[in-house]
Amino acid sequence: MFLPKTETAIPVFVPDPEASYQAYMMKQLPEGLWTTSICECYEDLSNCFFTCLCPCITMGQNSEIVNRGEISCRWASLLHVATGVVLFGWIFGSTNRTSLRQHFSLPESPLPDWSTHLLCMWCALCQEHRELRTRGADPSLGWEGNVSKWKEEAMTPPIVVPRMVP
Protein backbone atom coordinates (compact mmCIF):
# COMPACT_ATOMS: atom_id res chain seq x y z
CA MET A 1 0.00 0.00 0.00
CA PHE A 2 1.38 3.36 -0.98
CA LEU A 3 0.94 6.48 1.10
CA PRO A 4 -0.30 9.61 -0.61
CA LYS A 5 2.42 12.16 -1.26
CA THR A 6 0.91 14.61 1.22
CA GLU A 7 1.22 12.20 4.15
CA THR A 8 4.46 11.23 5.79
CA ALA A 9 5.25 7.72 6.92
CA ILE A 10 5.65 7.11 10.64
CA PRO A 11 8.99 5.50 11.42
CA VAL A 12 8.58 1.99 12.71
CA PHE A 13 11.12 0.28 14.94
CA VAL A 14 12.39 -2.86 13.27
CA PRO A 15 14.47 -5.05 15.60
CA ASP A 16 17.94 -6.07 14.54
CA PRO A 17 17.41 -9.31 12.59
CA GLU A 18 20.77 -10.75 13.73
CA ALA A 19 19.94 -10.14 17.40
CA SER A 20 16.48 -11.65 16.91
CA TYR A 21 18.00 -14.70 15.27
CA GLN A 22 20.50 -15.14 18.10
CA ALA A 23 17.72 -14.84 20.70
CA TYR A 24 15.70 -17.40 18.75
CA MET A 25 18.66 -19.78 18.56
CA MET A 26 19.33 -19.46 22.29
CA LYS A 27 15.80 -20.74 22.93
CA GLN A 28 16.23 -23.60 20.47
CA LEU A 29 19.45 -25.04 21.89
CA PRO A 30 19.11 -28.68 22.82
CA GLU A 31 19.59 -29.20 26.52
CA GLY A 32 22.20 -31.75 27.43
CA LEU A 33 23.46 -32.15 23.85
CA TRP A 34 26.39 -30.69 21.92
CA THR A 35 25.17 -28.29 19.24
CA THR A 36 27.71 -29.65 16.73
CA SER A 37 29.58 -32.92 16.48
CA ILE A 38 33.31 -33.16 16.95
CA CYS A 39 33.85 -33.57 13.19
CA GLU A 40 31.89 -30.49 12.11
CA CYS A 41 34.89 -28.19 11.82
CA TYR A 42 33.50 -26.92 8.50
CA GLU A 43 30.88 -25.03 10.54
CA ASP A 44 33.57 -22.45 11.36
CA LEU A 45 36.40 -22.73 8.84
CA SER A 46 38.29 -19.68 10.09
CA ASN A 47 38.49 -21.13 13.59
CA CYS A 48 39.41 -24.53 12.16
CA PHE A 49 42.37 -23.13 10.22
CA PHE A 50 43.45 -20.92 13.11
CA THR A 51 43.29 -23.85 15.55
CA CYS A 52 45.33 -26.04 13.20
CA LEU A 53 48.07 -23.40 13.13
CA CYS A 54 47.87 -22.15 16.75
CA PRO A 55 46.03 -24.61 18.98
CA CYS A 56 47.52 -23.01 22.09
CA ILE A 57 45.70 -19.72 21.40
CA THR A 58 42.34 -21.42 20.85
CA MET A 59 42.98 -23.38 24.05
CA GLY A 60 43.73 -20.14 25.88
CA GLN A 61 40.61 -18.38 24.60
CA ASN A 62 38.36 -21.31 25.47
CA SER A 63 40.00 -21.72 28.86
CA GLU A 64 39.54 -18.07 29.83
CA ILE A 65 35.79 -18.32 29.21
CA VAL A 66 35.32 -21.74 30.80
CA ASN A 67 37.27 -20.66 33.89
CA ARG A 68 35.42 -17.32 34.08
CA GLY A 69 38.53 -15.22 33.75
CA GLU A 70 40.37 -16.91 36.62
CA ILE A 71 43.11 -17.76 34.13
CA SER A 72 43.87 -15.38 31.27
CA CYS A 73 44.14 -16.42 27.66
CA ARG A 74 47.86 -15.64 27.72
CA TRP A 75 48.57 -17.84 30.76
CA ALA A 76 46.38 -20.67 29.53
CA SER A 77 48.15 -20.57 26.15
CA LEU A 78 51.56 -20.58 27.81
CA LEU A 79 50.53 -23.45 30.05
CA HIS A 80 49.39 -25.39 27.02
CA VAL A 81 52.71 -24.78 25.27
CA ALA A 82 54.69 -25.55 28.44
CA THR A 83 52.94 -28.89 28.91
CA GLY A 84 53.78 -29.80 25.35
CA VAL A 85 50.97 -29.13 22.91
CA VAL A 86 50.91 -32.69 21.63
CA LEU A 87 52.64 -34.63 24.41
CA PHE A 88 50.81 -33.53 27.58
CA GLY A 89 48.56 -30.69 26.40
CA TRP A 90 45.69 -33.16 26.36
CA ILE A 91 45.67 -33.17 30.18
CA PHE A 92 45.01 -29.43 30.39
CA GLY A 93 42.57 -29.64 27.46
CA SER A 94 40.58 -32.44 29.00
CA THR A 95 40.10 -30.55 32.29
CA ASN A 96 38.76 -27.56 30.34
CA ARG A 97 36.47 -29.82 28.32
CA THR A 98 35.16 -31.40 31.51
CA SER A 99 34.40 -27.94 32.95
CA LEU A 100 32.65 -26.89 29.74
CA ARG A 101 30.53 -30.04 29.76
CA GLN A 102 29.57 -29.47 33.38
CA HIS A 103 28.58 -25.85 32.70
CA PHE A 104 26.14 -26.87 29.99
CA SER A 105 25.28 -30.42 31.16
CA LEU A 106 26.73 -31.93 28.00
CA PRO A 107 27.43 -35.64 27.56
CA GLU A 108 30.95 -37.00 27.58
CA SER A 109 30.94 -37.96 23.93
CA PRO A 110 32.05 -39.26 21.54
CA LEU A 111 34.77 -40.47 23.93
CA PRO A 112 35.86 -39.60 27.46
CA ASP A 113 37.30 -36.08 27.68
CA TRP A 114 40.89 -37.20 28.15
CA SER A 115 40.83 -39.48 25.12
CA THR A 116 39.02 -36.91 22.96
CA HIS A 117 41.85 -34.44 23.59
CA LEU A 118 44.53 -37.11 23.34
CA LEU A 119 43.35 -38.49 20.00
CA CYS A 120 42.16 -35.30 18.30
CA MET A 121 42.97 -32.19 20.26
CA TRP A 122 42.36 -29.90 17.27
CA CYS A 123 38.84 -31.20 16.63
CA ALA A 124 38.01 -31.03 20.35
CA LEU A 125 39.23 -27.43 20.61
CA CYS A 126 37.20 -26.43 17.56
CA GLN A 127 34.07 -28.11 18.91
CA GLU A 128 34.47 -26.39 22.29
CA HIS A 129 35.01 -23.02 20.59
CA ARG A 130 31.85 -23.50 18.47
CA GLU A 131 29.87 -24.55 21.54
CA LEU A 132 30.88 -21.43 23.45
CA ARG A 133 29.99 -19.18 20.51
CA THR A 134 26.66 -20.91 19.93
CA ARG A 135 25.73 -20.54 23.58
CA GLY A 136 26.46 -16.82 23.67
CA ALA A 137 30.13 -16.41 24.57
CA ASP A 138 32.76 -15.15 22.15
CA PRO A 139 36.11 -16.66 23.20
CA SER A 140 38.04 -14.11 21.14
CA LEU A 141 36.71 -11.27 23.37
CA GLY A 142 38.02 -12.80 26.58
CA TRP A 143 36.09 -13.00 29.83
CA GLU A 144 35.91 -9.24 30.54
CA GLY A 145 34.89 -8.50 26.96
CA ASN A 146 32.05 -11.00 27.18
CA VAL A 147 30.90 -9.65 30.53
CA SER A 148 30.72 -6.16 28.98
CA LYS A 149 28.84 -7.53 25.97
CA TRP A 150 26.34 -9.33 28.19
CA LYS A 151 25.75 -6.19 30.25
CA GLU A 152 25.16 -4.10 27.12
CA GLU A 153 22.73 -6.67 25.75
CA ALA A 154 21.13 -7.15 29.18
CA MET A 155 21.74 -10.85 28.71
CA THR A 156 22.43 -13.41 31.37
CA PRO A 157 25.82 -15.04 30.93
CA PRO A 158 25.42 -18.45 29.32
CA ILE A 159 27.60 -20.12 31.92
CA VAL A 160 25.20 -20.40 34.81
CA VAL A 161 26.36 -23.36 36.87
CA PRO A 162 27.75 -21.92 40.13
CA ARG A 163 31.15 -23.06 41.29
CA MET A 164 31.57 -24.64 44.66
CA VAL A 165 33.43 -22.38 47.05
CA PRO A 166 35.53 -24.17 49.69
mmCIF file of C-alpha atoms in Angstrom:
data_model
loop_
_atom_site.group_PDB
_atom_site.id
_atom_site.type_symbol
_atom_site.label_atom_id
_atom_site.label_comp_id
_atom_site.label_asym_id
_atom_site.label_seq_id
_atom_site.Cartn_x
_atom_site.Cartn_y
_atom_site.Cartn_z
ATOM 1 C CA MET A 1 0.000 0.000 0.000
ATOM 2 C CA PHE A 2 1.383 3.360 -0.976
ATOM 3 C CA LEU A 3 0.941 6.478 1.102
ATOM 4 C CA PRO A 4 -0.302 9.610 -0.605
ATOM 5 C CA LYS A 5 2.424 12.157 -1.259
ATOM 6 C CA THR A 6 0.913 14.610 1.219
ATOM 7 C CA GLU A 7 1.219 12.202 4.154
ATOM 8 C CA THR A 8 4.460 11.226 5.792
ATOM 9 C CA ALA A 9 5.255 7.718 6.917
ATOM 10 C CA ILE A 10 5.648 7.107 10.636
ATOM 11 C CA PRO A 11 8.991 5.500 11.419
ATOM 12 C CA VAL A 12 8.578 1.988 12.710
ATOM 13 C CA PHE A 13 11.120 0.275 14.943
ATOM 14 C CA VAL A 14 12.388 -2.862 13.270
ATOM 15 C CA PRO A 15 14.474 -5.052 15.595
ATOM 16 C CA ASP A 16 17.944 -6.074 14.537
ATOM 17 C CA PRO A 17 17.411 -9.315 12.588
ATOM 18 C CA GLU A 18 20.770 -10.755 13.726
ATOM 19 C CA ALA A 19 19.938 -10.139 17.396
ATOM 20 C CA SER A 20 16.483 -11.648 16.910
ATOM 21 C CA TYR A 21 18.000 -14.701 15.267
ATOM 22 C CA GLN A 22 20.497 -15.142 18.095
ATOM 23 C CA ALA A 23 17.721 -14.839 20.699
ATOM 24 C CA TYR A 24 15.701 -17.397 18.747
ATOM 25 C CA MET A 25 18.656 -19.784 18.558
ATOM 26 C CA MET A 26 19.327 -19.460 22.291
ATOM 27 C CA LYS A 27 15.801 -20.744 22.929
ATOM 28 C CA GLN A 28 16.233 -23.601 20.466
ATOM 29 C CA LEU A 29 19.449 -25.044 21.892
ATOM 30 C CA PRO A 30 19.109 -28.682 22.816
ATOM 31 C CA GLU A 31 19.587 -29.198 26.518
ATOM 32 C CA GLY A 32 22.199 -31.751 27.433
ATOM 33 C CA LEU A 33 23.463 -32.146 23.855
ATOM 34 C CA TRP A 34 26.385 -30.694 21.922
ATOM 35 C CA THR A 35 25.171 -28.287 19.236
ATOM 36 C CA THR A 36 27.710 -29.655 16.728
ATOM 37 C CA SER A 37 29.579 -32.915 16.482
ATOM 38 C CA ILE A 38 33.306 -33.159 16.946
ATOM 39 C CA CYS A 39 33.853 -33.571 13.195
ATOM 40 C CA GLU A 40 31.886 -30.490 12.107
ATOM 41 C CA CYS A 41 34.889 -28.194 11.824
ATOM 42 C CA TYR A 42 33.502 -26.921 8.504
ATOM 43 C CA GLU A 43 30.883 -25.032 10.536
ATOM 44 C CA ASP A 44 33.575 -22.452 11.363
ATOM 45 C CA LEU A 45 36.397 -22.729 8.845
ATOM 46 C CA SER A 46 38.291 -19.682 10.087
ATOM 47 C CA ASN A 47 38.488 -21.133 13.591
ATOM 48 C CA CYS A 48 39.408 -24.527 12.161
ATOM 49 C CA PHE A 49 42.374 -23.128 10.219
ATOM 50 C CA PHE A 50 43.451 -20.925 13.115
ATOM 51 C CA THR A 51 43.291 -23.849 15.548
ATOM 52 C CA CYS A 52 45.333 -26.043 13.203
ATOM 53 C CA LEU A 53 48.073 -23.401 13.128
ATOM 54 C CA CYS A 54 47.872 -22.146 16.745
ATOM 55 C CA PRO A 55 46.026 -24.613 18.980
ATOM 56 C CA CYS A 56 47.517 -23.008 22.085
ATOM 57 C CA ILE A 57 45.701 -19.716 21.403
ATOM 58 C CA THR A 58 42.341 -21.417 20.851
ATOM 59 C CA MET A 59 42.978 -23.380 24.048
ATOM 60 C CA GLY A 60 43.729 -20.135 25.882
ATOM 61 C CA GLN A 61 40.611 -18.376 24.598
ATOM 62 C CA ASN A 62 38.356 -21.305 25.469
ATOM 63 C CA SER A 63 40.002 -21.721 28.856
ATOM 64 C CA GLU A 64 39.542 -18.072 29.832
ATOM 65 C CA ILE A 65 35.786 -18.318 29.206
ATOM 66 C CA VAL A 66 35.321 -21.740 30.800
ATOM 67 C CA ASN A 67 37.275 -20.656 33.885
ATOM 68 C CA ARG A 68 35.416 -17.317 34.083
ATOM 69 C CA GLY A 69 38.529 -15.218 33.752
ATOM 70 C CA GLU A 70 40.366 -16.914 36.617
ATOM 71 C CA ILE A 71 43.109 -17.758 34.133
ATOM 72 C CA SER A 72 43.871 -15.385 31.273
ATOM 73 C CA CYS A 73 44.139 -16.423 27.657
ATOM 74 C CA ARG A 74 47.856 -15.636 27.722
ATOM 75 C CA TRP A 75 48.568 -17.837 30.762
ATOM 76 C CA ALA A 76 46.383 -20.670 29.530
ATOM 77 C CA SER A 77 48.147 -20.566 26.149
ATOM 78 C CA LEU A 78 51.561 -20.576 27.807
ATOM 79 C CA LEU A 79 50.527 -23.449 30.052
ATOM 80 C CA HIS A 80 49.387 -25.386 27.020
ATOM 81 C CA VAL A 81 52.710 -24.785 25.271
ATOM 82 C CA ALA A 82 54.692 -25.548 28.438
ATOM 83 C CA THR A 83 52.945 -28.889 28.907
ATOM 84 C CA GLY A 84 53.780 -29.800 25.350
ATOM 85 C CA VAL A 85 50.972 -29.128 22.914
ATOM 86 C CA VAL A 86 50.910 -32.687 21.633
ATOM 87 C CA LEU A 87 52.636 -34.632 24.410
ATOM 88 C CA PHE A 88 50.810 -33.528 27.579
ATOM 89 C CA GLY A 89 48.562 -30.686 26.397
ATOM 90 C CA TRP A 90 45.689 -33.157 26.361
ATOM 91 C CA ILE A 91 45.666 -33.170 30.185
ATOM 92 C CA PHE A 92 45.006 -29.431 30.385
ATOM 93 C CA GLY A 93 42.571 -29.644 27.464
ATOM 94 C CA SER A 94 40.576 -32.444 29.003
ATOM 95 C CA THR A 95 40.102 -30.553 32.285
ATOM 96 C CA ASN A 96 38.758 -27.562 30.344
ATOM 97 C CA ARG A 97 36.471 -29.824 28.322
ATOM 98 C CA THR A 98 35.158 -31.399 31.513
ATOM 99 C CA SER A 99 34.404 -27.938 32.954
ATOM 100 C CA LEU A 100 32.652 -26.893 29.744
ATOM 101 C CA ARG A 101 30.531 -30.035 29.757
ATOM 102 C CA GLN A 102 29.572 -29.474 33.377
ATOM 103 C CA HIS A 103 28.583 -25.854 32.696
ATOM 104 C CA PHE A 104 26.137 -26.871 29.989
ATOM 105 C CA SER A 105 25.282 -30.420 31.158
ATOM 106 C CA LEU A 106 26.729 -31.933 27.997
ATOM 107 C CA PRO A 107 27.433 -35.642 27.560
ATOM 108 C CA GLU A 108 30.952 -36.996 27.580
ATOM 109 C CA SER A 109 30.936 -37.958 23.930
ATOM 110 C CA PRO A 110 32.047 -39.263 21.540
ATOM 111 C CA LEU A 111 34.768 -40.466 23.930
ATOM 112 C CA PRO A 112 35.861 -39.596 27.462
ATOM 113 C CA ASP A 113 37.298 -36.076 27.681
ATOM 114 C CA TRP A 114 40.888 -37.198 28.148
ATOM 115 C CA SER A 115 40.828 -39.484 25.116
ATOM 116 C CA THR A 116 39.024 -36.908 22.965
ATOM 117 C CA HIS A 117 41.854 -34.437 23.594
ATOM 118 C CA LEU A 118 44.531 -37.111 23.341
ATOM 119 C CA LEU A 119 43.345 -38.490 19.995
ATOM 120 C CA CYS A 120 42.165 -35.305 18.302
ATOM 121 C CA MET A 121 42.973 -32.194 20.261
ATOM 122 C CA TRP A 122 42.356 -29.901 17.272
ATOM 123 C CA CYS A 123 38.838 -31.205 16.634
ATOM 124 C CA ALA A 124 38.013 -31.035 20.352
ATOM 125 C CA LEU A 125 39.234 -27.427 20.614
ATOM 126 C CA CYS A 126 37.201 -26.430 17.561
ATOM 127 C CA GLN A 127 34.069 -28.108 18.914
ATOM 128 C CA GLU A 128 34.471 -26.394 22.291
ATOM 129 C CA HIS A 129 35.006 -23.024 20.586
ATOM 130 C CA ARG A 130 31.853 -23.500 18.471
ATOM 131 C CA GLU A 131 29.875 -24.554 21.543
ATOM 132 C CA LEU A 132 30.882 -21.434 23.454
ATOM 133 C CA ARG A 133 29.992 -19.177 20.511
ATOM 134 C CA THR A 134 26.657 -20.907 19.929
ATOM 135 C CA ARG A 135 25.725 -20.544 23.579
ATOM 136 C CA GLY A 136 26.460 -16.824 23.672
ATOM 137 C CA ALA A 137 30.128 -16.405 24.573
ATOM 138 C CA ASP A 138 32.762 -15.152 22.145
ATOM 139 C CA PRO A 139 36.105 -16.659 23.204
ATOM 140 C CA SER A 140 38.043 -14.110 21.141
ATOM 141 C CA LEU A 141 36.706 -11.275 23.366
ATOM 142 C CA GLY A 142 38.022 -12.804 26.577
ATOM 143 C CA TRP A 143 36.088 -13.002 29.833
ATOM 144 C CA GLU A 144 35.908 -9.245 30.539
ATOM 145 C CA GLY A 145 34.892 -8.500 26.956
ATOM 146 C CA ASN A 146 32.053 -11.005 27.184
ATOM 147 C CA VAL A 147 30.896 -9.648 30.533
ATOM 148 C CA SER A 148 30.718 -6.163 28.984
ATOM 149 C CA LYS A 149 28.836 -7.533 25.973
ATOM 150 C CA TRP A 150 26.337 -9.335 28.187
ATOM 151 C CA LYS A 151 25.754 -6.192 30.250
ATOM 152 C CA GLU A 152 25.156 -4.102 27.117
ATOM 153 C CA GLU A 153 22.727 -6.665 25.752
ATOM 154 C CA ALA A 154 21.130 -7.150 29.177
ATOM 155 C CA MET A 155 21.742 -10.845 28.710
ATOM 156 C CA THR A 156 22.425 -13.406 31.373
ATOM 157 C CA PRO A 157 25.819 -15.037 30.934
ATOM 158 C CA PRO A 158 25.424 -18.450 29.315
ATOM 159 C CA ILE A 159 27.600 -20.124 31.920
ATOM 160 C CA VAL A 160 25.200 -20.401 34.809
ATOM 161 C CA VAL A 161 26.356 -23.356 36.870
ATOM 162 C CA PRO A 162 27.745 -21.918 40.127
ATOM 163 C CA ARG A 163 31.149 -23.065 41.285
ATOM 164 C CA MET A 164 31.567 -24.639 44.662
ATOM 165 C CA VAL A 165 33.427 -22.381 47.046
ATOM 166 C CA PRO A 166 35.527 -24.167 49.686
#
